[in-house]
Amino acid sequence: MSGQARTERRPTRQRAAIAEALADATEFRSAQEIHADLASAGDRVGLATVYRNLQAMATDGEVDVIRTADGESVYRACATEDHHHHVVCRGCGLAVEVTADAVERWAETVAASHGFTQVRHTVEVDGLCRRCSSGSS
Amino acid sequence: MSGQARTERRPTRQRAAIAEALADATEFRSAQEIHADLASAGDRVGLATVYRNLQAMATDGEVDVIRTADGESVYRACATEDHHHHVVCRGCGLAVEVTADAVERWAETVAASHGFTQVRHTVEVDGLCRRCSSGSS
DNA sequence: CGCTTCATGACAATCATTCTCAAATGAAAT
DNA sequence: ATTTCATTTGAGAATGATTGTCATGAAGCG
């Protein structure tokens, strides 16, 4: 059920560096950020390369992608390979992974009831985490 | 909870034209598309103006906004002012409005259980409508 | 080692969206 | 109707993320 369509890709220093940078992060990071992180760590990796790898990794299901409010794509190494969603803090970026079978079923059902097939869905929840809830304006 | 924060805005020819163009459409349209529609209809409206109004209308809850897969913002005049979600056809763009109290509650609950407050959520479902399902590969 | 193929990197090119600011317009006062 | 003043508009520049191009470099293999 978790068929990794992992395209045969060649391991490179850059790819490893990107994967590691992502593994270190606890929140979602944009391609630009990853690129900057690597640069400041002395790791020279082309921006285009970061984009390409991040996308490839996302396609292979190695990492998760979501869109920020302003349309930027941000990536994160997910703890599980299984399908899940996130609750992201608007304040600090903290991202919690959650599963939602109920929602999956609902999406499938409601879509089917309108005659839709090959259903996919996007569910993202955001708010303020406990910490950020306290000192917010 | 459904307070219309309708900012006091001045009615203009442009705004009306945009609203109408949106009302005529049955699917989600991008600012660029609206702009093109108006132009080809002989309605001269600046692109920036289209963007500004669309955003204002979205903020006021007059129209709905969602992001396409490639990050473009698309708008639609919603039939209801109440909170709802969409099932969009990847083939023809057909958009069906659906409500999902169960999902709303789930989002709130799951977020709260992780200490989050001021929860918001995004839920979009897409697939192939009955018509597009038939002739697909 | 030499070859073939895929990945990389520097930078140009896209493209949606936003910004700038002078000119036009709506609303209300005179 | 005319003045007045805040908003809104529009044309085009500016921004910024993402993608494309293509010569160079590294990986896998015999």
PDB file of N, CA, C and O in Angstrom, chain A residues 54-93:
ATOM      1  N   LEU A  54      14.746  18.829  -3.794  1.00  0.00           N
ATOM      2  CA  LEU A  54      13.604  18.932  -2.889  1.00  0.00           C
ATOM      3  C   LEU A  54      12.355  18.403  -3.582  1.00  0.00           C
ATOM      4  O   LEU A  54      11.561  17.649  -3.011  1.00  0.00           O
ATOM      5  N   GLN A  55      12.193  18.782  -4.831  1.00  0.00           N
ATOM      6  CA  GLN A  55      11.021  18.321  -5.569  1.00  0.00           C
ATOM      7  C   GLN A  55      11.037  16.827  -5.783  1.00  0.00           C
ATOM      8  O   GLN A  55      10.025  16.150  -5.630  1.00  0.00           O
ATOM      9  N   ALA A  56      12.209  16.334  -6.147  1.00  0.00           N
ATOM     10  CA  ALA A  56      12.340  14.900  -6.379  1.00  0.00           C
ATOM     11  C   ALA A  56      12.025  14.142  -5.097  1.00  0.00           C
ATOM     12  O   ALA A  56      11.299  13.148  -5.104  1.00  0.00           O
ATOM     13  N   MET A  57      12.562  14.620  -4.005  1.00  0.00           N
ATOM     14  CA  MET A  57      12.335  13.964  -2.728  1.00  0.00           C
ATOM     15  C   MET A  57      10.854  13.998  -2.369  1.00  0.00           C
ATOM     16  O   MET A  57      10.318  13.049  -1.798  1.00  0.00           O
ATOM     17  N   ALA A  58      10.234  15.089  -2.693  1.00  0.00           N
ATOM     18  CA  ALA A  58       8.810  15.215  -2.390  1.00  0.00           C
ATOM     19  C   ALA A  58       8.021  14.229  -3.241  1.00  0.00           C
ATOM     20  O   ALA A  58       7.124  13.549  -2.761  1.00  0.00           O
ATOM     21  N   THR A  59       8.396  14.128  -4.488  1.00  0.00           N
ATOM     22  CA  THR A  59       7.718  13.212  -5.395  1.00  0.00           C
ATOM     23  C   THR A  59       7.865  11.771  -4.920  1.00  0.00           C
ATOM     24  O   THR A  59       6.935  10.979  -4.999  1.00  0.00           O
ATOM     25  N   ASP A  60       9.035  11.471  -4.416  1.00  0.00           N
ATOM     26  CA  ASP A  60       9.288  10.124  -3.939  1.00  0.00           C
ATOM     27  C   ASP A  60       8.700   9.875  -2.560  1.00  0.00           C
ATOM     28  O   ASP A  60       8.837   8.786  -2.009  1.00  0.00           O
ATOM     29  N   GLY A  61       8.105  10.899  -2.008  1.00  0.00           N
ATOM     30  CA  GLY A  61       7.495  10.723  -0.696  1.00  0.00           C
ATOM     31  C   GLY A  61       8.489  10.748   0.450  1.00  0.00           C
ATOM     32  O   GLY A  61       8.145  10.446   1.593  1.00  0.00           O
ATOM     33  N   GLU A  62       9.719  11.138   0.167  1.00  0.00           N
ATOM     34  CA  GLU A  62      10.722  11.197   1.227  1.00  0.00           C
ATOM     35  C   GLU A  62      10.459  12.375   2.150  1.00  0.00           C
ATOM     36  O   GLU A  62      10.804  12.349   3.328  1.00  0.00           O
ATOM     37  N   VAL A  63       9.925  13.427   1.588  1.00  0.00           N
ATOM     38  CA  VAL A  63       9.627  14.611   2.395  1.00  0.00           C
ATOM     39  C   VAL A  63       8.220  15.123   2.089  1.00  0.00           C
ATOM     40  O   VAL A  63       7.625  14.748   1.072  1.00  0.00           O
ATOM     41  N   ASP A  64       7.751  15.963   2.957  1.00  0.00           N
ATOM     42  CA  ASP A  64       6.417  16.537   2.784  1.00  0.00           C
ATOM     43  C   ASP A  64       6.533  17.956   2.267  1.00  0.00           C
ATOM     44  O   ASP A  64       7.492  18.645   2.567  1.00  0.00           O
ATOM     45  N   VAL A  65       5.544  18.377   1.531  1.00  0.00           N
ATOM     46  CA  VAL A  65       5.522  19.748   1.043  1.00  0.00           C
ATOM     47  C   VAL A  65       4.187  20.353   1.377  1.00  0.00           C
ATOM     48  O   VAL A  65       3.163  19.696   1.262  1.00  0.00           O
ATOM     49  N   ILE A  66       4.202  21.584   1.754  1.00  0.00           N
ATOM     50  CA  ILE A  66       2.942  22.293   1.903  1.00  0.00           C
ATOM     51  C   ILE A  66       3.206  23.706   1.420  1.00  0.00           C
ATOM     52  O   ILE A  66       4.350  24.083   1.184  1.00  0.00           O
ATOM     53  N   ARG A  67       2.167  24.468   1.255  1.00  0.00           N
ATOM     54  CA  ARG A  67       2.309  25.833   0.762  1.00  0.00           C
ATOM     55  C   ARG A  67       2.061  26.791   1.911  1.00  0.00           C
ATOM     56  O   ARG A  67       1.086  26.643   2.629  1.00  0.00           O
ATOM     57  N   THR A  68       2.906  27.756   2.041  1.00  0.00           N
ATOM     58  CA  THR A  68       2.682  28.740   3.088  1.00  0.00           C
ATOM     59  C   THR A  68       1.556  29.647   2.601  1.00  0.00           C
ATOM     60  O   THR A  68       1.144  29.564   1.449  1.00  0.00           O
ATOM     61  N   ALA A  69       1.102  30.500   3.482  1.00  0.00           N
ATOM     62  CA  ALA A  69       0.006  31.402   3.137  1.00  0.00           C
ATOM     63  C   ALA A  69       0.346  32.238   1.906  1.00  0.00           C
ATOM     64  O   ALA A  69      -0.519  32.540   1.094  1.00  0.00           O
ATOM     65  N   ASP A  70       1.588  32.598   1.753  1.00  0.00           N
ATOM     66  CA  ASP A  70       1.937  33.420   0.600  1.00  0.00           C
ATOM     67  C   ASP A  70       2.454  32.610  -0.584  1.00  0.00           C
ATOM     68  O   ASP A  70       3.163  33.118  -1.437  1.00  0.00           O
ATOM     69  N   GLY A  71       2.044  31.346  -0.637  1.00  0.00           N
ATOM     70  CA  GLY A  71       2.358  30.549  -1.800  1.00  0.00           C
ATOM     71  C   GLY A  71       3.738  29.957  -1.935  1.00  0.00           C
ATOM     72  O   GLY A  71       4.068  29.374  -2.964  1.00  0.00           O
ATOM     73  N   GLU A  72       4.539  30.065  -0.904  1.00  0.00           N
ATOM     74  CA  GLU A  72       5.881  29.504  -0.989  1.00  0.00           C
ATOM     75  C   GLU A  72       5.799  28.014  -0.632  1.00  0.00           C
ATOM     76  O   GLU A  72       5.043  27.624   0.240  1.00  0.00           O
ATOM     77  N   SER A  73       6.585  27.202  -1.317  1.00  0.00           N
ATOM     78  CA  SER A  73       6.590  25.775  -1.003  1.00  0.00           C
ATOM     79  C   SER A  73       7.597  25.520   0.105  1.00  0.00           C
ATOM     80  O   SER A  73       8.733  25.953   0.016  1.00  0.00           O
ATOM     81  N   VAL A  74       7.168  24.827   1.127  1.00  0.00           N
ATOM     82  CA  VAL A  74       8.080  24.515   2.220  1.00  0.00           C
ATOM     83  C   VAL A  74       8.094  23.010   2.440  1.00  0.00           C
ATOM     84  O   VAL A  74       7.084  22.340   2.299  1.00  0.00           O
ATOM     85  N   TYR A  75       9.259  22.509   2.766  1.00  0.00           N
ATOM     86  CA  TYR A  75       9.465  21.075   2.885  1.00  0.00           C
ATOM     87  C   TYR A  75       9.830  20.634   4.295  1.00  0.00           C
ATOM     88  O   TYR A  75      10.357  21.408   5.075  1.00  0.00           O
ATOM     89  N   ARG A  76       9.583  19.375   4.551  1.00  0.00           N
ATOM     90  CA  ARG A  76       9.929  18.838   5.853  1.00  0.00           C
ATOM     91  C   ARG A  76      10.102  17.330   5.768  1.00  0.00           C
ATOM     92  O   ARG A  76       9.362  16.651   5.067  1.00  0.00           O
ATOM     93  N   ALA A  77      11.081  16.824   6.505  1.00  0.00           N
ATOM     94  CA  ALA A  77      11.303  15.387   6.535  1.00  0.00           C
ATOM     95  C   ALA A  77      10.224  14.849   7.457  1.00  0.00           C
ATOM     96  O   ALA A  77      10.154  15.227   8.618  1.00  0.00           O
ATOM     97  N   CYS A  78       9.341  14.028   6.944  1.00  0.00           N
ATOM     98  CA  CYS A  78       8.273  13.541   7.798  1.00  0.00           C
ATOM     99  C   CYS A  78       8.714  12.320   8.587  1.00  0.00           C
ATOM    100  O   CYS A  78       9.506  11.507   8.119  1.00  0.00           O
ATOM    101  N   ALA A  79       8.197  12.226   9.794  1.00  0.00           N
ATOM    102  CA  ALA A  79       8.579  11.129  10.686  1.00  0.00           C
ATOM    103  C   ALA A  79       8.037   9.802  10.175  1.00  0.00           C
ATOM    104  O   ALA A  79       8.640   8.756  10.344  1.00  0.00           O
ATOM    105  N   THR A  80       6.902   9.870   9.544  1.00  0.00           N
ATOM    106  CA  THR A  80       6.294   8.646   9.031  1.00  0.00           C
ATOM    107  C   THR A  80       6.133   8.692   7.528  1.00  0.00           C
ATOM    108  O   THR A  80       5.999   9.755   6.941  1.00  0.00           O
ATOM    109  N   GLU A  81       6.157   7.566   6.936  1.00  0.00           N
ATOM    110  CA  GLU A  81       6.001   7.494   5.493  1.00  0.00           C
ATOM    111  C   GLU A  81       4.518   7.438   5.153  1.00  0.00           C
ATOM    112  O   GLU A  81       4.117   7.630   4.022  1.00  0.00           O
ATOM    113  N   ASP A  82       3.725   7.141   6.160  1.00  0.00           N
ATOM    114  CA  ASP A  82       2.302   7.020   5.918  1.00  0.00           C
ATOM    115  C   ASP A  82       1.640   8.362   5.694  1.00  0.00           C
ATOM    116  O   ASP A  82       2.146   9.406   6.080  1.00  0.00           O
ATOM    117  N   HIS A  83       0.493   8.290   5.098  1.00  0.00           N
ATOM    118  CA  HIS A  83      -0.268   9.492   4.809  1.00  0.00           C
ATOM    119  C   HIS A  83      -0.665  10.183   6.107  1.00  0.00           C
ATOM    120  O   HIS A  83      -1.133   9.543   7.035  1.00  0.00           O
ATOM    121  N   HIS A  84      -0.437  11.467   6.161  1.00  0.00           N
ATOM    122  CA  HIS A  84      -0.810  12.206   7.370  1.00  0.00           C
ATOM    123  C   HIS A  84      -0.947  13.687   7.045  1.00  0.00           C
ATOM    124  O   HIS A  84      -0.690  14.108   5.923  1.00  0.00           O
ATOM    125  N   HIS A  85      -1.341  14.460   8.023  1.00  0.00           N
ATOM    126  CA  HIS A  85      -1.505  15.899   7.810  1.00  0.00           C
ATOM    127  C   HIS A  85      -0.740  16.630   8.891  1.00  0.00           C
ATOM    128  O   HIS A  85      -0.127  16.003   9.751  1.00  0.00           O
ATOM    129  N   HIS A  86      -0.814  17.956   8.849  1.00  0.00           N
ATOM    130  CA  HIS A  86      -0.058  18.728   9.843  1.00  0.00           C
ATOM    131  C   HIS A  86      -0.864  19.807  10.525  1.00  0.00           C
ATOM    132  O   HIS A  86      -1.824  20.334   9.974  1.00  0.00           O
ATOM    133  N   VAL A  87      -0.425  20.110  11.713  1.00  0.00           N
ATOM    134  CA  VAL A  87      -0.981  21.242  12.444  1.00  0.00           C
ATOM    135  C   VAL A  87       0.264  22.094  12.616  1.00  0.00           C
ATOM    136  O   VAL A  87       1.235  21.662  13.243  1.00  0.00           O
ATOM    137  N   VAL A  88       0.238  23.245  11.986  1.00  0.00           N
ATOM    138  CA  VAL A  88       1.413  24.105  12.019  1.00  0.00           C
ATOM    139  C   VAL A  88       1.163  25.379  12.813  1.00  0.00           C
ATOM    140  O   VAL A  88       0.090  25.978  12.726  1.00  0.00           O
ATOM    141  N   CYS A  89       2.152  25.774  13.579  1.00  0.00           N
ATOM    142  CA  CYS A  89       2.018  26.990  14.374  1.00  0.00           C
ATOM    143  C   CYS A  89       2.365  28.199  13.522  1.00  0.00           C
ATOM    144  O   CYS A  89       3.439  28.255  12.931  1.00  0.00           O
ATOM    145  N   ARG A  90       1.447  29.152  13.501  1.00  0.00           N
ATOM    146  CA  ARG A  90       1.679  30.356  12.710  1.00  0.00           C
ATOM    147  C   ARG A  90       2.761  31.214  13.342  1.00  0.00           C
ATOM    148  O   ARG A  90       3.327  32.098  12.700  1.00  0.00           O
ATOM    149  N   GLY A  91       3.009  30.989  14.625  1.00  0.00           N
ATOM    150  CA  GLY A  91       3.989  31.816  15.308  1.00  0.00           C
ATOM    151  C   GLY A  91       5.408  31.322  15.102  1.00  0.00           C
ATOM    152  O   GLY A  91       6.263  32.047  14.575  1.00  0.00           O
ATOM    153  N   CYS A  92       5.663  30.088  15.493  1.00  0.00           N
ATOM    154  CA  CYS A  92       7.030  29.592  15.438  1.00  0.00           C
ATOM    155  C   CYS A  92       7.277  28.528  14.385  1.00  0.00           C
ATOM    156  O   CYS A  92       8.415  28.108  14.182  1.00  0.00           O
ATOM    157  N   GLY A  93       6.249  28.089  13.718  1.00  0.00           N
ATOM    158  CA  GLY A  93       6.476  27.107  12.669  1.00  0.00           C
ATOM    159  C   GLY A  93       6.440  25.663  13.146  1.00  0.00           C
ATOM    160  O   GLY A  93       6.507  24.739  12.338  1.00  0.00           O
TER     161      GLY A  93
END
